[in-house]
Coordinates of N, CA, C and O in Angstrom, one line a residue:
M1 N 0.9 -1.2 0.1 CA -0.2 0.1 0.0 C 1.2 1.1 -0.1 O 0.6 2.5 -0.7
K2 N 2.1 1.3 0.7 CA 2.8 2.1 0.9 C 3.2 2.3 -0.4 O 3.7 3.4 -1.0
K3 N 3.8 1.7 -1.2 CA 4.5 1.5 -2.3 C 3.6 2.4 -3.6 O 3.6 3.2 -4.3
L4 N 2.1 2.0 -3.4 CA 1.3 2.2 -4.2 C 1.1 3.8 -4.3 O 1.0 4.6 -5.0
L5 N 0.8 4.2 -2.7 CA 0.9 5.8 -2.5 C 1.9 6.6 -2.8 O 1.8 7.6 -3.6
G6 N 2.9 5.9 -2.9 CA 4.1 6.7 -3.4 C 4.5 6.8 -4.6 O 4.9 7.7 -5.4
L7 N 4.0 5.6 -5.3 CA 3.7 5.8 -7.2 C 2.9 7.0 -7.4 O 3.1 7.7 -8.1
V8 N 2.2 6.9 -6.5 CA 0.5 7.5 -7.2 C 0.9 9.2 -6.6 O 1.3 10.0 -7.4
A9 N 1.8 9.3 -5.9 CA 2.6 10.7 -5.6 C 3.5 11.3 -6.5 O 3.5 12.3 -6.8
I10 N 4.5 10.3 -6.8 CA 5.8 11.0 -7.6 C 5.1 10.8 -9.5 O 5.2 12.1 -10.0
L11 N 4.0 10.2 -9.5 CA 3.3 10.2 -10.6 C 2.5 11.7 -11.0 O 2.3 12.4 -11.7
A12 N 1.9 11.7 -9.9 CA 1.2 13.4 -9.6 C 2.2 14.3 -10.0 O 1.9 15.4 -10.6
F13 N 3.4 14.3 -9.0 CA 4.1 15.5 -9.3 C 4.8 15.5 -10.5 O 5.1 16.7 -10.9
S14 N 5.1 14.4 -11.0 CA 5.5 14.6 -12.5 C 4.6 14.8 -13.4 O 4.9 15.8 -14.4
V15 N 3.4 14.6 -13.1 CA 2.3 15.6 -14.4 C 2.3 16.9 -14.1 O 2.3 17.7 -14.9
A16 N 2.3 17.1 -12.4 CA 1.8 18.6 -12.7 C 3.7 19.7 -12.6 O 3.0 20.8 -13.5
S17 N 4.4 18.9 -12.8 CA 5.6 19.7 -13.4 C 5.9 19.8 -14.7 O 6.5 20.8 -15.4
Y18 N 5.3 18.5 -15.3 CA 5.5 18.6 -17.0 C 4.7 19.5 -17.4 O 4.4 20.2 -18.3
A19 N 3.0 20.0 -16.3 CA 2.3 20.7 -17.3 C 2.7 22.1 -17.2 O 2.1 23.1 -17.9
Q20 N 3.7 22.6 -16.4 CA 4.3 24.0 -16.2 C 4.9 24.3 -16.9 O 5.4 24.7 -17.2
K21 N 5.7 23.1 -18.3 CA 6.5 23.8 -19.1 C 6.1 24.2 -20.2 O 5.0 23.7 -20.7
G22 N 6.9 24.8 -20.8 CA 6.0 25.5 -22.1 C 6.3 27.0 -22.0 O 6.6 27.7 -21.1
P23 N 5.9 27.6 -23.2 CA 5.8 28.9 -23.5 C 4.4 29.5 -22.5 O 3.2 29.3 -22.2
K24 N 4.9 30.6 -21.9 CA 3.4 31.4 -21.5 C 3.4 32.8 -21.5 O 4.8 33.6 -21.8
I25 N 2.4 33.3 -21.8 CA 2.1 34.6 -22.3 C 1.4 35.2 -20.6 O 0.4 35.1 -20.5
E26 N 2.7 36.6 -20.6 CA 1.6 37.6 -19.6 C 1.7 39.2 -20.1 O 2.7 39.4 -20.6
F27 N 0.5 39.5 -19.9 CA 0.5 40.8 -20.6 C 1.1 42.1 -19.7 O 0.2 41.6 -18.1
K28 N 1.4 43.1 -19.9 CA 1.6 44.1 -19.2 C 0.3 45.1 -18.5 O 0.3 45.4 -17.4
A29 N -0.9 45.2 -19.7 CA -2.1 46.1 -19.4 C -2.4 45.2 -17.8 O -3.1 44.0 -17.9
K30 N -3.2 46.0 -17.0 CA -3.7 45.6 -16.1 C -5.2 45.2 -16.6 O -6.3 45.6 -17.2
D31 N -5.7 43.5 -16.3 CA -6.7 43.0 -17.0 C -6.8 42.8 -18.1 O -7.7 42.5 -18.6
N32 N -5.5 42.9 -18.7 CA -5.3 43.1 -20.5 C -6.5 43.9 -21.1 O -6.8 43.6 -22.0
T33 N -6.4 44.9 -20.3 CA -7.4 46.2 -20.7 C -6.4 47.3 -21.2 O -5.9 47.6 -20.1
I34 N -6.7 48.3 -22.3 CA -6.2 49.4 -22.2 C -7.5 50.2 -22.3 O -8.4 50.2 -23.2
D35 N -7.3 51.8 -21.9 CA -8.3 52.6 -21.4 C -7.9 53.9 -22.2 O -6.9 54.5 -21.8
Y36 N -8.4 54.0 -23.2 CA -8.1 54.9 -24.3 C -8.4 56.8 -23.3 O -8.2 57.6 -24.2
G37 N -9.7 56.2 -22.7 CA -9.9 57.2 -22.0 C -10.7 58.1 -22.9 O -11.8 57.8 -23.7
T38 N -11.2 59.6 -22.4 CA -12.0 60.4 -23.4 C -10.8 60.7 -24.3 O -9.9 61.7 -23.8
V39 N -11.4 60.6 -25.6 CA -10.2 61.1 -26.7 C -11.0 62.0 -27.8 O -11.8 61.5 -28.2
S40 N -10.3 62.5 -28.5 CA -10.5 63.7 -29.6 C -10.3 62.7 -30.7 O -9.1 62.4 -31.2
K41 N -11.2 62.5 -31.8 CA -11.0 62.1 -33.4 C -10.3 62.5 -34.0 O -9.3 62.2 -34.5
D42 N -9.9 64.1 -33.5 CA -8.9 64.5 -34.8 C -7.5 64.4 -34.1 O -6.4 64.9 -35.0
A43 N -7.8 64.3 -32.5 CA -6.1 64.4 -32.5 C -5.5 63.2 -31.8 O -4.5 63.1 -31.1
D44 N -6.2 62.4 -32.2 CA -5.6 60.5 -31.3 C -5.7 59.6 -32.8 O -6.3 59.7 -33.7
T45 N -4.1 59.1 -33.0 CA -4.7 58.6 -34.1 C -5.2 57.0 -34.0 O -5.3 56.3 -35.0
G46 N -5.6 56.9 -32.7 CA -6.2 55.2 -32.1 C -5.3 54.2 -32.3 O -5.6 53.0 -32.0
I47 N -3.8 54.2 -31.9 CA -2.9 53.1 -32.3 C -2.6 52.9 -30.7 O -2.2 53.9 -29.8
R48 N -2.8 52.2 -30.4 CA -2.3 51.6 -28.7 C -1.8 50.2 -29.1 O -1.8 49.5 -29.6
T49 N -0.5 49.9 -27.7 CA 0.4 49.0 -28.0 C -0.1 48.2 -26.6 O -0.1 48.2 -25.6
F50 N -0.2 46.4 -26.8 CA -0.4 45.6 -25.6 C 1.0 44.8 -25.4 O 1.5 44.3 -26.5
E51 N 1.6 45.2 -24.5 CA 3.4 44.6 -24.5 C 2.8 43.2 -23.7 O 2.0 43.3 -22.7
F52 N 3.5 42.1 -24.0 CA 3.3 40.8 -23.0 C 4.9 40.2 -23.1 O 5.7 40.7 -23.3
T53 N 5.2 39.4 -21.9 CA 6.3 38.7 -22.0 C 6.4 37.1 -22.0 O 5.0 36.7 -21.7
N54 N 7.4 36.5 -22.5 CA 7.2 35.0 -22.6 C 7.7 34.7 -21.1 O 8.7 34.6 -21.6
T55 N 7.0 33.9 -20.2 CA 7.7 33.5 -19.1 C 7.7 32.3 -18.8 O 7.9 32.0 -17.8
G56 N 7.9 31.8 -20.1 CA 7.7 30.1 -20.0 C 9.5 30.1 -20.4 O 10.1 31.0 -20.2
D57 N 9.5 28.7 -20.6 CA 10.6 28.4 -21.2 C 10.9 27.5 -22.5 O 12.0 26.8 -22.9
A58 N 9.6 28.1 -23.4 CA 10.1 27.4 -24.6 C 9.6 28.7 -25.4 O 8.9 29.7 -25.0
P59 N 9.7 28.9 -26.7 CA 9.4 29.9 -27.7 C 7.6 30.2 -28.2 O 7.2 28.9 -27.6
L60 N 7.6 31.3 -27.7 CA 5.9 31.5 -28.1 C 5.5 31.9 -29.2 O 6.5 32.7 -29.8
I61 N 4.7 31.3 -29.6 CA 4.6 31.7 -31.2 C 2.9 32.1 -31.0 O 1.8 31.3 -30.6
I62 N 2.5 33.5 -31.4 CA 1.3 34.0 -31.7 C 0.7 33.4 -33.3 O 1.3 34.1 -33.8
T63 N 0.0 32.8 -33.1 CA -0.8 32.4 -34.3 C -1.7 32.7 -34.9 O -1.5 32.9 -36.3
N64 N -2.7 33.6 -34.0 CA -3.6 34.3 -34.6 C -3.9 35.4 -33.6 O -3.9 35.5 -32.5
V65 N -4.4 36.7 -34.3 CA -4.5 38.0 -33.6 C -6.2 38.5 -34.0 O -6.0 38.7 -35.5
Q66 N -7.5 38.4 -33.5 CA -8.4 39.1 -34.5 C -9.4 39.7 -33.3 O -9.3 39.9 -32.3
S67 N -10.3 40.6 -33.8 CA -11.1 41.8 -33.0 C -12.4 41.1 -33.4 O -12.9 40.1 -34.6
T68 N -13.2 41.5 -32.8 CA -14.7 41.2 -32.8 C -15.2 42.5 -34.1 O -16.5 41.9 -34.4
C69 N -14.6 43.0 -34.3 CA -15.1 43.7 -35.6 C -14.1 44.5 -36.3 O -13.0 44.7 -36.2
G70 N -14.9 44.8 -37.8 CA -14.1 45.9 -38.3 C -13.3 46.9 -38.1 O -12.0 47.4 -38.6
C71 N -13.9 48.0 -37.3 CA -13.4 49.0 -36.5 C -12.3 49.2 -35.9 O -11.7 49.9 -35.5
T72 N -11.5 47.7 -35.2 CA -10.2 47.5 -34.6 C -9.6 46.3 -35.4 O -9.8 45.6 -35.9
V73 N -8.3 47.3 -35.7 CA -7.3 46.1 -36.4 C -5.7 46.0 -35.9 O -5.1 46.8 -35.2
P74 N -6.0 44.9 -35.5 CA -4.9 44.2 -34.4 C -3.8 44.1 -35.2 O -3.7 43.4 -36.6
S75 N -2.1 43.6 -35.2 CA -1.2 43.4 -35.7 C -0.5 42.4 -34.7 O -0.4 42.3 -33.6
K76 N 0.1 41.0 -35.3 CA 0.9 40.5 -34.7 C 2.1 40.0 -34.7 O 2.5 40.5 -35.9
P77 N 3.4 39.7 -34.0 CA 4.2 39.3 -33.9 C 4.9 38.2 -34.9 O 3.8 37.4 -35.2
T78 N 5.3 38.6 -36.0 CA 5.5 37.6 -37.2 C 7.0 36.3 -36.4 O 6.8 35.4 -37.1
E79 N 7.5 36.6 -35.8 CA 8.5 35.5 -35.3 C 8.2 35.3 -34.0 O 7.6 36.1 -33.2
P80 N 8.6 34.3 -33.4 CA 8.7 33.6 -32.3 C 9.2 34.5 -31.0 O 10.3 35.1 -31.3
I81 N 8.8 34.5 -29.9 CA 9.4 35.2 -28.9 C 9.8 34.4 -27.7 O 9.2 33.4 -27.5
M82 N 11.3 34.3 -27.9 CA 12.0 33.4 -27.0 C 11.9 33.4 -25.5 O 11.0 34.8 -25.2
P83 N 12.0 32.5 -24.8 CA 11.6 32.9 -23.3 C 12.4 33.9 -22.6 O 13.4 34.5 -23.2
G84 N 11.8 34.6 -21.4 CA 12.2 36.0 -21.1 C 12.2 37.5 -21.9 O 12.7 38.4 -21.5
K85 N 12.0 37.3 -23.6 CA 11.7 38.2 -24.3 C 10.1 38.9 -24.2 O 9.5 38.3 -24.0
T86 N 10.5 40.1 -24.5 CA 8.9 40.6 -24.6 C 8.6 40.7 -26.4 O 9.4 40.9 -27.3
G87 N 7.2 41.3 -26.4 CA 6.4 41.0 -27.5 C 5.6 42.4 -28.2 O 5.0 42.5 -26.4
K88 N 4.7 42.7 -28.8 CA 3.8 43.6 -28.8 C 2.9 43.1 -29.9 O 3.3 42.8 -30.7
I89 N 1.5 43.6 -29.4 CA 0.2 43.6 -30.4 C 0.0 45.0 -30.3 O -0.4 45.5 -29.4
D90 N -0.2 45.9 -31.7 CA -0.6 46.7 -31.9 C -2.1 47.1 -32.3 O -2.4 45.9 -33.0
V91 N -2.8 47.9 -31.5 CA -4.1 48.1 -31.9 C -4.6 49.0 -32.5 O -4.5 50.1 -32.1
K92 N -5.3 49.1 -33.4 CA -5.4 50.3 -34.1 C -7.2 50.6 -34.5 O -7.8 49.8 -34.7
Y93 N -7.7 51.3 -33.4 CA -9.1 51.6 -33.9 C -9.1 52.6 -34.7 O -8.8 53.9 -34.9
N94 N -10.9 52.8 -35.0 CA -10.8 53.9 -36.4 C -11.2 55.0 -35.6 O -11.6 56.1 -36.6
M95 N -11.6 55.4 -34.8 CA -12.1 56.7 -33.6 C -13.2 57.1 -34.3 O -13.3 58.5 -34.3
N96 N -13.9 56.2 -34.4 CA -15.7 56.7 -35.0 C -15.8 57.1 -33.5 O -15.9 56.5 -32.7
P97 N -16.8 58.4 -33.2 CA -17.2 59.0 -32.6 C -18.1 58.2 -31.5 O -19.2 57.7 -32.1
G98 N -18.0 58.1 -30.2 CA -18.6 57.5 -29.4 C -18.1 56.2 -28.4 O -16.9 56.7 -28.2
K99 N -18.7 55.7 -27.5 CA -18.0 54.4 -26.8 C -17.3 53.7 -27.3 O -17.6 53.0 -28.3
I100 N -16.1 53.4 -26.7 CA -15.4 52.0 -27.4 C -15.6 50.8 -26.1 O -15.1 51.4 -25.2
S101 N -15.7 49.9 -26.7 CA -16.0 48.6 -26.0 C -15.4 47.5 -26.9 O -16.7 46.9 -27.7
K102 N -14.3 46.7 -27.2 CA -13.9 46.0 -28.0 C -13.0 45.0 -27.5 O -12.3 45.3 -26.6
T103 N -13.2 43.5 -27.8 CA -12.1 42.4 -27.6 C -11.3 41.8 -28.8 O -11.9 41.9 -29.8
I104 N -9.8 42.1 -28.5 CA -9.0 41.2 -29.3 C -9.1 39.8 -28.7 O -8.3 39.7 -27.6
T105 N -9.1 38.9 -29.7 CA -8.5 37.5 -29.2 C -7.1 37.1 -29.9 O -6.9 37.3 -31.0
V106 N -6.2 36.9 -28.9 CA -5.0 36.3 -29.1 C -4.8 34.7 -28.9 O -5.1 34.1 -27.7
E107 N -4.5 34.2 -30.3 CA -4.3 32.8 -29.8 C -3.1 32.5 -30.3 O -2.0 32.7 -31.2
S108 N -2.3 31.6 -29.3 CA -1.0 31.2 -28.8 C -0.6 30.0 -28.4 O -1.9 28.9 -28.2
N109 N 0.5 29.5 -28.5 CA 0.6 28.0 -27.6 C 1.1 28.1 -26.7 O 1.7 27.3 -25.8
A110 N 0.7 29.3 -25.9 CA 0.9 29.5 -24.7 C 0.2 28.3 -23.7 O -0.9 28.0 -23.8
V111 N 1.0 28.0 -22.8 CA 0.6 26.7 -21.9 C -0.2 27.4 -20.7 O -1.3 26.3 -19.7
N112 N 0.0 28.5 -20.0 CA -0.9 28.9 -19.1 C -2.1 29.6 -19.2 O -2.8 30.3 -18.0
V113 N -2.8 29.6 -20.3 CA -4.0 30.5 -20.4 C -4.6 29.3 -21.1 O -4.3 28.5 -22.3
E114 N -6.3 29.0 -21.0 CA -6.7 28.2 -21.5 C -7.2 27.9 -23.1 O -7.2 28.6 -23.7
G115 N -6.7 27.0 -23.6 CA -6.8 26.9 -25.2 C -5.8 27.7 -25.7 O -5.6 27.7 -27.3
G116 N -4.7 28.3 -25.1 CA -4.0 29.1 -25.7 C -4.4 30.7 -26.3 O -3.5 31.3 -26.7
K117 N -5.7 30.9 -25.7 CA -6.4 32.0 -26.2 C -6.3 32.7 -25.1 O -7.0 32.8 -23.9
V118 N -6.0 34.3 -24.8 CA -6.5 35.3 -24.2 C -7.1 36.5 -24.8 O -7.1 37.1 -26.3
A119 N -7.9 36.9 -24.2 CA -9.1 38.1 -24.7 C -8.2 39.8 -23.8 O -8.2 39.7 -22.8
L120 N -8.1 40.1 -25.1 CA -7.7 41.5 -24.7 C -9.1 42.7 -24.8 O -9.7 42.3 -25.5
R121 N -9.0 43.7 -24.2 CA -10.0 44.6 -24.7 C -9.8 46.1 -24.3 O -8.5 46.3 -23.9
I122 N -10.2 46.8 -25.3 CA -10.1 48.1 -25.4 C -11.2 48.8 -25.0 O -12.4 48.3 -25.1
K123 N -11.6 50.4 -24.2 CA -12.3 50.8 -23.8 C -11.8 52.1 -24.2 O -11.0 52.7 -23.9
G124 N -13.1 52.8 -24.1 CA -12.8 54.6 -23.8 C -14.1 55.5 -24.5 O -14.9 54.6 -24.9
E125 N -13.8 56.2 -25.1 CA -14.8 57.4 -25.7 C -14.2 57.7 -26.4 O -13.2 58.9 -26.2
V126 N -14.8 58.1 -27.6 CA -14.1 59.0 -28.8 C -14.9 60.4 -29.0 O -16.3 60.2 -29.1
V127 N -14.7 61.8 -28.7 CA -15.5 62.8 -29.1 C -15.0 63.7 -30.3 O -13.6 63.4 -30.4
V128 N -15.7 64.5 -30.7 CA -15.9 65.2 -31.9 C -15.3 66.8 -31.4 O -15.8 67.4 -30.3
K129 N -14.0 67.2 -31.6 CA -13.7 68.2 -30.8 C -14.8 69.4 -31.5 O -15.0 69.6 -32.8
Q130 N -15.2 69.9 -30.4 CA -16.1 71.3 -30.9 C -14.9 72.5 -31.3 O -14.8 72.9 -30.4
E131 N -15.4 73.2 -32.4 CA -14.3 74.1 -32.6 C -15.5 75.8 -32.6 O -16.6 75.4 -32.7
K132 N -14.9 76.6 -32.0 CA -15.5 78.0 -31.5 C -15.6 78.6 -32.6 O -14.4 78.8 -33.4
N133 N -16.6 79.0 -33.4 CA -16.7 80.0 -34.5 C -16.7 81.1 -33.8 O -17.6 81.8 -33.0
V134 N -15.7 82.0 -34.4 CA -15.2 83.4 -33.8 C -16.4 84.3 -34.3 O -16.5 85.2 -33.6
L135 N -16.8 84.1 -35.4 CA -18.0 84.8 -36.1 C -19.0 84.8 -35.4 O -19.7 85.8 -35.0
E136 N -19.8 83.6 -34.8 CA -20.6 83.7 -33.4 C -20.4 84.4 -32.2 O -21.6 84.8 -32.1
K137 N -19.3 84.3 -32.1 CA -18.7 85.0 -30.7 C -19.2 86.4 -30.5 O -19.6 87.0 -29.9
G138 N -18.8 87.3 -31.9 CA -19.0 88.6 -32.0 C -20.1 88.7 -32.5 O -20.0 90.1 -32.8
K139 N -21.2 88.2 -32.9 CA -22.7 88.0 -33.6 C -23.1 89.4 -32.6 O -23.2 89.2 -31.3
V140 N -23.4 90.3 -32.9 CA -24.5 91.5 -32.9 C -26.0 91.1 -33.5 O -25.6 91.2 -34.6
G141 N -26.8 91.6 -32.8 CA -28.3 91.7 -33.0 C -28.2 93.2 -34.4 O -27.6 93.6 -34.5
P142 N -29.6 92.8 -34.8 CA -29.6 94.0 -36.1 C -29.7 95.3 -35.3 O -30.1 95.6 -34.0
Q143 N -29.3 95.9 -36.6 CA -28.8 97.6 -36.0 C -30.0 98.1 -36.5 O -30.4 98.2 -37.6
S144 N -30.4 99.2 -35.5 CA -31.8 100.1 -36.2 C -31.2 101.5 -36.4 O -30.5 101.9 -36.2

């Protein structure tokens, strides 16, 4: 009985340590979210960068990055990210006025996230900058 318990304990330890090997992805952004805040359509390019690190012990390969709509265009690294190195995913929002609430799905060979998939989010609000019309400001009523 002791031998069987010892064998089970060794097997469980081996499986647990094996599961931890491989590439791991850790994003810098809190909760994997970038908040644009309130931005002006004309004064902002709409580009933000999600930085991440491969904290594992094997090369991290980003296989796909996709958005929930065509108004948000993500780009992915083309080369594997080696252990201990950082990479980035740029996201360009089209800056249509209104609330921003979009999800970008990152697919990779990372072992620390379910199915190798991570959801990134962008949020905020785009406003149209109001121009003051100098003619309106100095306008005076009809003269008699």
